XYZ file of C-alpha atoms in Angstrom:
729
model
C 300.653 133.601 132.021
C 304.036 131.826 131.849
C 307.166 132.353 133.633
C 307.879 134.105 136.594
C 305.752 136.989 138.117
C 307.322 140.720 138.439
C 309.579 140.946 142.063
C 308.123 143.826 143.715
C 310.597 146.171 146.024
C 309.281 146.775 149.909
C 307.021 149.803 149.675
C 307.960 152.186 152.788
C 308.044 156.115 153.327
C 311.612 156.981 154.020
C 311.053 159.227 157.271
C 308.652 161.150 159.313
C 306.813 164.039 157.314
C 307.799 167.020 158.534
C 304.599 169.958 158.725
C 305.909 171.338 155.841
C 307.837 169.390 153.309
C 306.856 165.656 152.566
C 308.430 163.049 150.551
C 307.790 159.663 149.568
C 309.293 157.046 147.413
C 308.215 153.548 145.645
C 310.764 151.644 143.752
C 309.826 148.920 140.954
C 312.563 146.071 140.050
C 312.949 144.821 136.700
C 310.900 141.638 136.311
C 311.856 138.620 133.447
C 308.236 138.157 132.531
C 306.483 136.343 129.293
C 302.697 135.984 128.920
C 300.147 134.933 126.382
C 296.605 135.805 125.689
C 293.692 135.019 122.952
C 290.808 136.980 121.629
C 288.519 135.209 124.066
C 290.070 136.997 127.064
C 290.313 140.367 125.132
C 293.470 141.340 126.548
C 292.144 141.199 130.439
C 295.201 138.707 130.856
C 297.353 141.488 128.842
C 296.819 143.773 131.445
C 297.067 141.461 134.230
C 300.090 142.356 136.087
C 299.475 146.193 135.794
C 296.329 145.476 137.997
C 298.524 143.287 140.420
C 300.869 146.008 140.537
C 298.247 148.645 141.354
C 296.754 146.680 144.157
C 299.988 146.365 145.408
C 301.290 149.454 145.609
C 297.742 150.540 147.005
C 298.150 147.714 149.946
C 301.822 148.694 150.191
C 300.428 151.915 151.507
C 299.238 151.161 154.663
C 297.501 152.085 157.687
C 300.756 154.133 159.029
C 300.999 156.149 155.975
C 297.693 156.952 156.074
C 297.622 158.340 159.419
C 301.008 159.802 158.469
C 299.761 162.037 155.782
C 296.289 162.657 157.169
C 293.358 164.607 155.580
C 294.095 168.220 154.956
C 292.500 171.242 153.269
C 295.393 172.959 151.908
C 294.813 174.747 148.603
C 297.305 173.259 145.979
C 298.319 176.464 144.089
C 301.052 174.785 141.720
C 301.293 170.970 140.739
C 304.580 170.346 138.817
C 306.523 167.145 137.206
C 310.112 167.356 136.956
C 312.122 164.826 134.986
C 309.581 163.554 132.747
C 310.881 163.116 129.214
C 309.263 160.287 127.510
C 305.465 161.818 128.588
C 304.098 165.661 128.793
C 303.075 166.945 132.213
C 299.695 167.028 130.561
C 299.540 163.196 129.990
C 300.780 162.674 133.182
C 298.114 165.069 135.057
C 295.398 162.623 133.378
C 296.778 159.511 135.428
C 296.419 161.022 138.958
C 293.614 162.738 141.061
C 295.659 165.199 142.695
C 294.907 168.687 140.671
C 296.004 172.453 141.338
C 293.327 174.667 141.566
C 292.823 176.626 138.446
C 290.204 178.893 136.452
C 287.479 177.582 135.141
C 287.984 178.627 131.689
C 290.384 180.900 129.875
C 287.750 183.167 129.041
C 287.086 183.903 132.481
C 290.932 184.593 133.146
C 290.469 188.276 134.030
C 287.488 187.320 136.584
C 290.251 185.066 138.221
C 292.988 187.657 138.412
C 290.883 189.690 140.406
C 289.921 187.188 143.083
C 286.256 185.778 141.775
C 285.683 182.396 143.349
C 282.947 181.810 141.348
C 285.401 181.671 138.581
C 287.768 179.671 139.928
C 287.857 175.867 140.490
C 289.240 175.145 144.258
C 291.414 171.736 144.840
C 292.895 171.150 148.094
C 295.316 168.860 149.067
C 294.413 165.045 149.967
C 297.301 163.388 151.464
C 295.946 159.982 151.120
C 295.228 160.435 147.572
C 298.748 161.855 146.771
C 300.004 159.165 148.346
C 297.970 156.883 145.394
C 298.929 158.870 142.806
C 302.400 157.330 143.280
C 301.391 153.553 142.209
C 299.055 155.203 139.611
C 302.077 157.071 138.048
C 304.088 154.119 138.312
C 301.409 152.159 136.613
C 300.842 154.515 133.661
C 304.620 154.076 133.004
C 304.672 150.404 133.112
C 301.702 149.874 130.843
C 303.824 152.187 128.368
C 307.375 149.906 128.326
C 309.014 151.820 131.510
C 309.360 149.291 134.399
C 311.825 150.738 136.258
C 310.373 154.192 136.998
C 310.562 155.440 140.572
C 308.434 158.646 141.717
C 309.030 161.081 144.399
C 307.018 163.643 145.670
C 307.786 166.975 147.480
C 304.798 169.017 149.050
C 305.959 172.821 150.037
C 303.639 174.947 152.052
C 303.846 178.532 151.400
C 302.577 179.676 155.063
C 299.294 181.222 153.771
C 297.413 178.161 153.461
C 298.449 176.950 150.406
C 300.758 174.150 148.784
C 303.239 173.283 145.940
C 303.397 169.603 144.890
C 305.923 168.708 143.008
C 306.253 164.914 141.594
C 309.952 164.085 140.704
C 310.214 161.398 138.399
C 313.212 159.069 137.827
C 312.056 157.277 134.151
C 314.851 154.755 134.168
C 315.312 152.816 131.096
C 312.482 151.617 129.028
C 312.213 147.852 127.900
C 312.470 148.494 124.138
C 311.167 145.781 121.516
C 313.935 144.231 119.155
C 311.596 142.180 116.880
C 307.912 141.379 116.009
C 307.047 138.335 114.764
C 303.591 136.902 113.580
C 302.548 133.582 112.073
C 300.099 131.308 111.006
C 300.681 127.736 110.571
C 304.330 128.740 110.844
C 304.042 131.181 107.912
C 304.802 134.841 108.641
C 301.896 137.202 108.213
C 304.046 140.290 108.709
C 306.469 142.321 106.231
C 310.132 142.221 107.102
C 309.918 145.634 108.626
C 306.866 144.336 111.349
C 303.926 145.737 108.944
C 301.724 148.437 109.947
C 301.094 146.970 113.667
C 301.124 150.077 116.137
C 303.659 148.358 117.992
C 307.037 148.400 115.810
C 310.566 147.326 116.752
C 312.559 149.851 118.698
C 309.522 151.319 120.832
C 309.063 150.928 124.381
C 306.989 147.397 125.376
C 303.563 149.315 125.474
C 300.813 146.736 126.684
C 298.598 149.413 125.181
C 300.081 149.284 121.980
C 300.417 145.416 122.036
C 296.699 144.964 122.569
C 296.110 147.331 119.574
C 298.551 145.035 117.444
C 296.253 142.100 118.359
C 292.999 143.831 117.358
C 294.652 145.105 113.697
C 295.528 141.411 113.107
C 292.128 140.716 114.197
C 290.437 142.940 112.109
C 292.847 142.414 109.119
C 291.887 138.385 108.817
C 287.997 139.566 109.589
C 288.164 141.477 106.373
C 289.728 138.371 104.612
C 286.913 136.535 105.439
C 288.113 134.695 108.817
C 284.970 135.312 110.835
C 286.449 132.934 113.614
C 290.017 133.887 113.809
C 291.759 134.247 117.363
C 295.222 135.718 117.690
C 297.379 134.709 120.691
C 299.899 137.425 121.851
C 303.226 137.177 123.837
C 306.383 138.576 124.234
C 309.721 137.362 126.279
C 312.141 139.472 128.481
C 315.547 137.531 128.663
C 316.990 137.891 131.923
C 320.244 138.599 130.164
C 318.788 141.456 128.549
C 316.318 143.136 130.614
C 315.972 146.217 128.612
C 314.908 144.586 125.161
C 311.916 142.191 124.317
C 310.670 139.746 121.301
C 306.795 139.929 120.541
C 304.916 137.074 118.896
C 301.608 136.961 117.508
C 299.949 133.695 116.476
C 297.057 133.689 114.397
C 294.650 130.998 114.141
C 292.503 131.827 111.078
C 289.847 129.259 111.131
C 287.811 128.272 108.304
C 286.411 130.789 105.522
C 283.568 132.009 105.957
C 280.665 133.594 103.761
C 277.901 135.326 104.659
C 274.764 133.623 105.453
C 270.828 134.051 105.560
C 269.838 137.632 106.416
C 266.500 138.567 108.187
C 265.382 141.787 108.508
C 263.690 142.692 111.723
C 261.555 145.897 112.726
C 260.403 147.308 109.226
C 256.797 148.816 108.591
C 256.414 150.810 105.968
C 259.670 150.113 104.449
C 260.044 146.561 102.956
C 262.544 144.408 103.236
C 263.585 144.468 99.796
C 264.629 147.769 100.058
C 266.906 147.266 103.207
C 268.364 144.486 101.608
C 269.619 146.641 98.510
C 270.819 149.626 100.416
C 272.882 147.231 102.549
C 274.526 146.198 99.431
C 275.378 142.546 100.902
C 274.118 139.345 99.234
C 274.013 135.964 100.544
C 276.783 133.961 100.028
C 279.750 136.823 99.994
C 282.952 136.264 101.406
C 282.404 137.462 105.044
C 283.921 140.889 105.594
C 283.628 142.527 108.899
C 284.211 146.083 107.325
C 280.999 145.289 104.826
C 278.917 145.089 108.015
C 280.039 148.683 109.171
C 279.280 150.357 105.713
C 276.061 148.371 105.713
C 274.459 149.452 108.643
C 275.555 152.925 107.913
C 273.954 152.818 104.701
C 270.529 151.714 106.262
C 270.925 154.597 108.529
C 271.270 156.931 106.307
C 267.629 156.216 104.997
C 265.872 159.086 106.436
C 262.730 157.161 107.696
C 265.310 154.976 109.410
C 265.740 156.199 113.217
C 268.120 153.366 114.107
C 269.630 150.759 112.441
C 271.921 147.393 113.867
C 273.557 144.423 112.072
C 274.484 141.483 113.877
C 276.441 138.712 112.845
C 275.899 135.332 114.626
C 279.433 134.185 115.473
C 278.296 131.850 118.423
C 279.860 128.524 118.798
C 279.959 125.969 117.035
C 282.265 127.502 114.284
C 280.707 127.627 110.945
C 281.695 128.813 107.521
C 278.234 130.567 107.093
C 277.459 133.485 109.122
C 274.040 134.756 109.343
C 273.202 138.198 109.797
C 270.203 140.110 111.532
C 269.157 143.469 110.956
C 267.377 145.584 113.319
C 265.790 148.408 112.051
C 263.564 151.177 114.256
C 261.284 153.336 111.948
C 260.545 157.179 112.141
C 257.047 158.554 111.062
C 256.816 158.277 107.314
C 255.983 162.015 107.333
C 257.114 165.204 109.160
C 256.560 168.839 109.359
C 258.912 171.116 110.511
C 259.008 174.823 111.224
C 260.995 178.021 112.304
C 261.537 181.547 113.086
C 264.061 184.079 113.816
C 265.875 187.308 113.485
C 268.880 188.506 112.961
C 270.922 191.753 111.782
C 271.457 190.426 108.224
C 268.145 188.815 107.393
C 266.082 190.362 109.480
C 262.523 188.417 110.409
C 262.730 185.256 108.685
C 260.499 182.027 108.799
C 261.072 178.797 107.266
C 258.089 175.688 106.602
C 259.067 171.947 105.635
C 257.025 168.933 104.552
C 258.636 165.890 103.869
C 257.608 162.185 103.055
C 260.244 160.140 104.048
C 259.668 157.074 102.232
C 257.907 158.539 98.821
C 256.112 155.658 96.848
C 258.478 153.071 98.908
C 262.032 151.984 98.415
C 262.987 155.071 101.398
C 262.898 157.906 98.467
C 262.543 161.077 100.047
C 260.336 164.100 98.795
C 260.904 167.178 100.656
C 258.624 170.816 100.203
C 259.791 173.951 101.502
C 259.507 177.328 101.726
C 261.522 180.283 103.358
C 260.671 184.003 103.824
C 263.277 186.248 104.811
C 263.862 190.213 105.228
C 260.321 190.679 106.447
C 260.408 194.070 108.033
C 263.887 195.099 107.152
C 262.963 198.828 105.886
C 260.912 199.487 109.043
C 263.852 197.906 111.222
C 267.077 199.341 109.170
C 267.703 201.574 111.855
C 267.464 199.232 114.879
C 267.428 195.151 114.781
C 268.279 195.123 110.993
C 270.688 197.242 110.674
C 272.299 194.919 108.093
C 269.480 193.763 106.059
C 269.744 196.744 103.387
C 266.753 199.427 102.544
C 264.648 199.973 99.579
C 264.423 197.511 96.905
C 267.155 195.779 98.951
C 264.588 195.505 102.199
C 261.619 194.100 99.977
C 260.463 190.516 100.989
C 262.905 187.475 99.639
C 261.421 184.307 99.411
C 262.438 180.966 98.389
C 259.975 177.678 97.286
C 261.800 174.255 96.528
C 260.878 170.665 95.883
C 263.551 168.030 96.807
C 263.755 164.380 95.763
C 266.495 162.141 96.719
C 266.978 158.545 95.286
C 269.404 156.507 97.960
C 270.348 153.535 95.708
C 271.198 153.958 91.935
C 272.775 150.888 90.504
C 274.819 150.422 93.488
C 274.229 151.371 97.360
C 277.218 153.743 97.308
C 275.347 156.092 94.674
C 272.368 158.581 95.336
C 270.684 161.081 92.908
C 268.790 164.070 94.379
C 267.038 167.093 92.113
C 265.814 170.626 92.901
C 263.234 172.773 91.501
C 263.352 175.733 93.081
C 262.162 179.507 92.352
C 263.640 182.589 94.675
C 264.440 186.189 95.054
C 267.255 187.098 96.931
C 268.981 189.978 97.958
C 272.312 191.402 98.879
C 272.394 194.510 101.615
C 272.509 197.395 98.930
C 274.377 195.669 96.414
C 272.446 193.301 93.934
C 268.669 191.632 93.868
C 268.685 188.331 91.921
C 265.358 186.568 91.085
C 265.958 183.066 89.731
C 264.341 179.810 88.460
C 266.734 176.828 88.226
C 267.254 173.310 89.311
C 270.130 171.547 91.110
C 271.229 167.537 89.831
C 273.439 165.765 92.186
C 274.977 162.331 91.603
C 276.853 161.288 94.559
C 279.107 158.375 95.457
C 280.580 157.053 98.604
C 284.258 155.996 98.048
C 285.073 155.132 101.506
C 284.301 154.851 104.873
C 284.239 158.331 105.659
C 284.537 160.003 102.185
C 282.324 161.066 99.314
C 282.095 162.737 96.013
C 279.454 164.335 94.301
C 278.970 165.548 90.584
C 276.245 168.504 90.177
C 274.902 170.613 87.261
C 272.808 173.318 88.510
C 271.197 175.249 85.585
C 269.649 178.773 86.431
C 267.743 181.270 84.781
C 267.552 184.411 86.268
C 268.323 188.386 86.075
C 270.003 190.999 88.598
C 268.565 194.407 89.984
C 271.377 196.626 90.715
C 272.413 199.937 91.002
C 274.450 201.093 88.065
C 277.388 201.821 90.357
C 277.821 198.467 91.330
C 278.310 196.913 87.811
C 280.890 200.443 87.024
C 282.708 199.711 90.072
C 283.153 196.050 90.392
C 283.376 195.424 86.660
C 283.841 198.857 84.775
C 280.793 198.254 82.762
C 279.455 201.574 82.814
C 277.342 202.223 79.441
C 273.404 201.777 79.887
C 273.237 199.311 77.077
C 275.957 196.818 78.415
C 274.556 196.817 82.255
C 271.028 196.250 80.764
C 272.590 193.235 78.892
C 274.143 191.695 82.135
C 271.194 192.581 84.098
C 268.391 190.978 82.311
C 267.265 187.371 82.543
C 270.530 185.340 81.646
C 271.633 181.545 82.115
C 274.207 180.616 84.986
C 274.793 177.019 84.398
C 277.952 175.266 86.039
C 279.108 171.816 86.293
C 281.427 170.670 89.066
C 282.651 167.882 91.488
C 283.281 167.826 95.071
C 285.318 165.611 97.390
C 284.868 165.495 100.861
C 285.682 163.530 104.062
C 285.125 163.860 107.649
C 287.030 162.189 110.099
C 285.845 163.499 113.337
C 284.857 162.147 116.387
C 282.304 162.879 117.989
C 280.418 164.445 114.451
C 277.845 166.557 116.670
C 280.493 168.604 118.736
C 284.394 167.435 117.639
C 287.077 167.065 120.267
C 289.562 165.768 117.578
C 289.801 164.547 113.859
C 289.626 166.264 110.755
C 287.806 166.797 107.578
C 288.834 167.967 103.947
C 286.371 169.462 100.743
C 287.572 170.178 97.463
C 284.862 171.997 95.224
C 285.540 172.618 91.599
C 282.699 174.164 89.148
C 283.114 175.298 85.509
C 280.691 177.423 83.523
C 280.854 177.937 79.768
C 279.306 177.448 76.249
C 279.833 173.776 76.750
C 277.874 173.755 79.820
C 274.899 176.191 78.118
C 275.986 178.887 80.458
C 276.060 183.069 79.304
C 278.451 183.419 82.100
C 281.989 181.547 81.560
C 284.119 181.252 84.761
C 286.437 178.565 86.779
C 285.945 178.358 90.467
C 287.818 176.582 92.820
C 287.224 176.029 96.995
C 289.491 174.220 99.256
C 288.769 173.858 102.906
C 290.033 171.793 105.784
C 289.487 171.879 109.777
C 291.270 170.130 112.715
C 290.228 169.363 116.238
C 292.422 168.131 118.579
C 291.609 167.442 122.621
C 294.284 169.019 124.908
C 294.602 166.296 127.338
C 292.074 162.892 127.102
C 288.720 163.667 128.685
C 289.390 167.080 129.567
C 286.998 168.471 126.991
C 289.528 171.325 126.134
C 289.380 171.421 122.716
C 292.027 173.283 119.952
C 290.157 173.285 116.506
C 291.335 175.487 112.975
C 289.586 176.110 110.060
C 291.120 177.212 106.600
C 289.285 178.373 103.266
C 290.935 178.868 100.119
C 289.214 180.294 96.919
C 290.121 181.327 93.710
C 287.623 182.462 91.014
C 288.835 183.168 87.215
C 286.243 184.860 85.285
C 286.428 184.321 81.634
C 283.546 186.681 80.547
C 279.939 187.107 79.659
C 277.486 186.876 76.209
C 279.811 189.318 74.110
C 280.160 192.235 76.492
C 283.341 193.950 76.267
C 284.733 196.884 77.599
C 287.567 198.782 76.349
C 288.852 200.654 79.386
C 289.548 196.906 81.098
C 290.442 193.531 80.756
C 288.189 192.711 83.690
C 285.887 189.997 83.084
C 282.352 189.459 84.270
C 280.993 187.069 86.514
C 277.776 185.771 88.159
C 277.680 188.255 91.539
C 276.670 185.311 93.738
C 279.689 183.495 92.483
C 282.110 185.929 94.008
C 283.554 185.829 97.539
C 282.320 187.650 99.772
C 283.537 187.630 103.877
C 283.370 188.516 107.180
C 280.326 187.871 109.512
C 279.141 185.095 111.919
C 281.013 182.403 110.254
C 283.783 183.525 108.645
C 285.348 186.558 110.288
C 283.717 187.766 113.406
C 285.235 191.105 113.654
C 283.580 192.651 110.558
C 279.847 192.927 109.729
C 278.537 190.426 107.195
C 279.969 190.597 103.787
C 282.130 193.683 104.997
C 285.783 192.015 104.677
C 287.315 193.030 101.255
C 286.859 195.389 98.457
C 284.017 197.615 99.261
C 282.832 201.152 98.117
C 280.582 203.907 99.266
C 277.692 204.851 97.055
C 275.476 208.285 97.339
C 272.660 209.035 95.121
C 273.571 212.187 92.779
C 270.528 214.167 94.397
C 272.119 214.087 97.614
C 274.727 216.081 96.182
C 272.969 218.741 94.588
C 270.670 220.824 96.515
C 266.736 220.540 95.923
C 264.041 222.611 96.368
C 262.495 220.703 99.227
C 265.859 220.134 100.889
C 267.118 222.360 103.842
C 270.373 221.567 103.525
C 272.483 223.498 100.788
C 274.288 221.388 98.416
C 278.316 220.198 98.313
C 278.225 220.564 94.556
C 276.911 222.287 91.571
C 275.138 220.524 88.817
C 278.083 221.533 86.379
C 280.763 220.168 88.961
C 278.936 217.134 88.549
C 278.788 217.034 84.893
C 282.588 217.563 84.532
C 283.432 215.558 87.142
C 285.055 217.703 89.006
C 282.729 217.877 92.455
C 284.182 217.087 95.893
C 282.170 214.926 97.697
C 284.046 214.695 100.872
C 281.820 217.440 102.664
C 278.556 215.304 102.216
C 277.497 213.594 105.839
C 278.524 210.425 106.655
C 274.761 209.444 106.914
C 274.299 209.864 103.235
C 276.865 207.102 102.082
C 276.055 203.778 101.712
C 278.540 200.700 102.626
C 278.466 198.634 99.597
C 280.773 195.155 99.345
C 281.662 194.245 95.836
C 283.304 191.103 96.384
C 286.598 189.542 95.056
C 288.091 186.674 93.162
C 290.205 185.527 95.537
C 289.482 184.705 99.542
C 291.321 183.562 102.566
C 289.880 182.802 105.791
C 290.853 181.044 108.712
C 290.207 180.161 112.412
C 291.626 179.174 115.562
C 289.223 178.382 118.453
C 290.090 176.982 121.961
C 286.893 175.461 123.429
C 286.298 174.578 127.257
C 283.675 173.907 129.386
C 283.024 175.967 132.427
C 280.060 174.382 133.565
C 278.360 170.855 132.505
C 275.920 173.242 130.802
C 278.244 176.360 129.489
C 281.108 176.332 126.946
C 283.449 179.050 126.593
C 285.768 180.186 123.639
C 288.809 181.997 122.817
C 289.291 182.507 118.899
C 291.169 184.233 116.662
C 290.025 184.900 112.858
C 292.014 186.167 109.706
C 290.797 186.632 106.351
C 290.962 188.771 103.210
C 289.148 189.287 100.122
C 291.177 190.396 97.077
C 289.964 191.643 93.684
C 292.680 190.009 91.747
C 296.031 188.178 92.052
C 297.704 191.246 91.047
C 296.538 192.966 94.525
C 297.336 190.113 97.106
C 299.277 190.921 99.741
C 299.757 189.038 103.117
C 300.006 192.393 104.757
C 296.613 193.008 104.220
C 295.285 189.828 106.134
C 293.006 191.437 108.951
C 293.287 189.962 112.479
C 290.198 189.838 115.050
C 290.385 188.053 118.156
C 287.229 187.509 120.413
C 285.526 185.458 123.125
C 282.650 183.771 123.227
C 279.758 181.217 124.824
C 277.990 178.443 123.865
C 275.089 177.330 125.864
C 273.200 173.811 124.762
C 269.339 173.404 124.261
C 267.015 171.121 123.050
C 266.697 172.955 119.754
C 270.465 173.339 119.150
C 273.276 175.677 120.981
C 272.676 179.700 121.980
C 275.997 181.279 120.432
C 277.715 184.746 121.510
C 280.688 186.023 120.276
C 282.357 189.322 120.781
C 285.041 189.783 118.297
C 287.365 192.936 118.123
C 288.542 194.935 115.121
C 291.940 196.589 115.344
C 291.143 198.715 111.991
C 289.801 202.001 113.220
C 289.619 203.910 109.822
C 289.958 203.029 106.210
C 290.142 204.741 102.837
C 287.288 203.544 100.640
C 286.179 204.859 96.814
C 283.122 206.955 96.637
C 280.860 206.272 93.577
C 278.535 208.948 92.705
């Protein structure tokens, strides 16, 4: 460190502390300061004066002040900041220890309002810590370029055992960067505008951004082959202009380096050749630090690898050849898994899966799985499985599949997966699909956290559905045309997906975003009887509300567009609506979309009943609501029929919009609470789209983590009470 150190003012409390109103103040003079640091110190020197500032401020409190403020058990009922313009109160709150009494979670707010102590997080006033919060706040500002900040505290008792604490802040003028220079051997390595470094001209002289800029330069040169690069960072604040600073970086690149010998440790079933191929790094290639990260991810993505680590030997002496060591921890070569569950939509369901993680070597994966669901749907239709369907829709569904995964195809970035399957799937009270088919998927990683996939999914299957479904959904009502659509046909779409995941952490994100685009097309060229175009756009964001608070706001938006083109020559004179495969239509509602609606019950729906429910039969004790003649001439009024005789059947649509807002917070270490608002709608076509049709369903929920996954309970409210639906008889 070069140049004079900071000049500190004396730290004293002004006046005695009254019993109901305490006041304290610290001041910091504006120093003239310059320093340098290198990559070996890793920024320790960059924060040296910050540590000196904190230590001196803490020591300056003195025993007299400690005695003056004393321990207290007053309840902190309000905490506020005044005068803060550069930083939000939530950011300042994270820098201090004093905290106000608050409700453990927004979900528990009603209990807090009525005095439920178990739902309230009590915080009492600690006068010693309150005194230490003053230098903590000044240090917060100092590290971000504000070197003249002064802080007062005002504590006011309310007479009932509570206090209101206010931090009064005079931020002062920041020291602003007027110029950012970086050179290597006298040659500038930055663009005239300062490049893309985190610290830019015009910004306050933040020590955090200074260190981030140095790290950015280190990373840039390490990715250009300079494994042993050093970066010296410094700044100067002239005495004649104490509110301005010039920042300078000196880059010492060292020799250009290449990857050296690669050693692999810890392999048993895998062979070293597979690990080297998956890494995608060859001996003699130009050294790039980002290649090490992608190579490590490639190795870890092998199903048989439990842990992977790639280490580069950069120890002295400096050499132009950098050896690599790959450490691998393998999992068991075979795995068997099973599971069972019960839910209202699929009733009793079980699954089993056998996996070979290194099938015939090379890290290939072979998986055989089977899944059964809808077991007991008819018997439990009136209770636990009230959304699973009855009759033909309540029979056992199944899926048997064989999956094969090839991890490296011509390049470590490429992979190929294939799947053969046979299945029976029913959508409750709508249709039953029996299919045999295959999936072919070629994937390529195009960036650190992005991927693209090209797929082809030929399927041969048939549908079993009531005539009312085809007539109400597609206006295909002639028996001959219904027979053509429901008989065995080919559905063979080809498509592409682009996706990225930039969340952190991946399992329970608190920051970042995801995005996905999927487009598929089916027609004569893809050997498909169905012709259509289908597009899905989806994105989500996560933002932590205060660093380290684990209070997260999550958002998600999903848009779907389907353009049916026709089917196998089937035409109708009554309409221009084209036909598409029922499973390609959009349905919404349920636990993963709009939670205020049952599964698939948001969007176009109709009421259906069998004609035998309208006419009295000899074995029925109830009178009929219509005569046979009225049914034949279409004059039957079915409104008097009891509600229990109608079945609600969603027909799906061609346009989808679904969105979610979620506020998540931890009430305890093991219990997460959620406030959410879901919205969405499904429309038949673009002529029926109206923003006034969008449904809103707010709700609350809890999450409890377990070793096998989180237990989730959501309760949503649906504002819609009565809805007119078309009736099909």
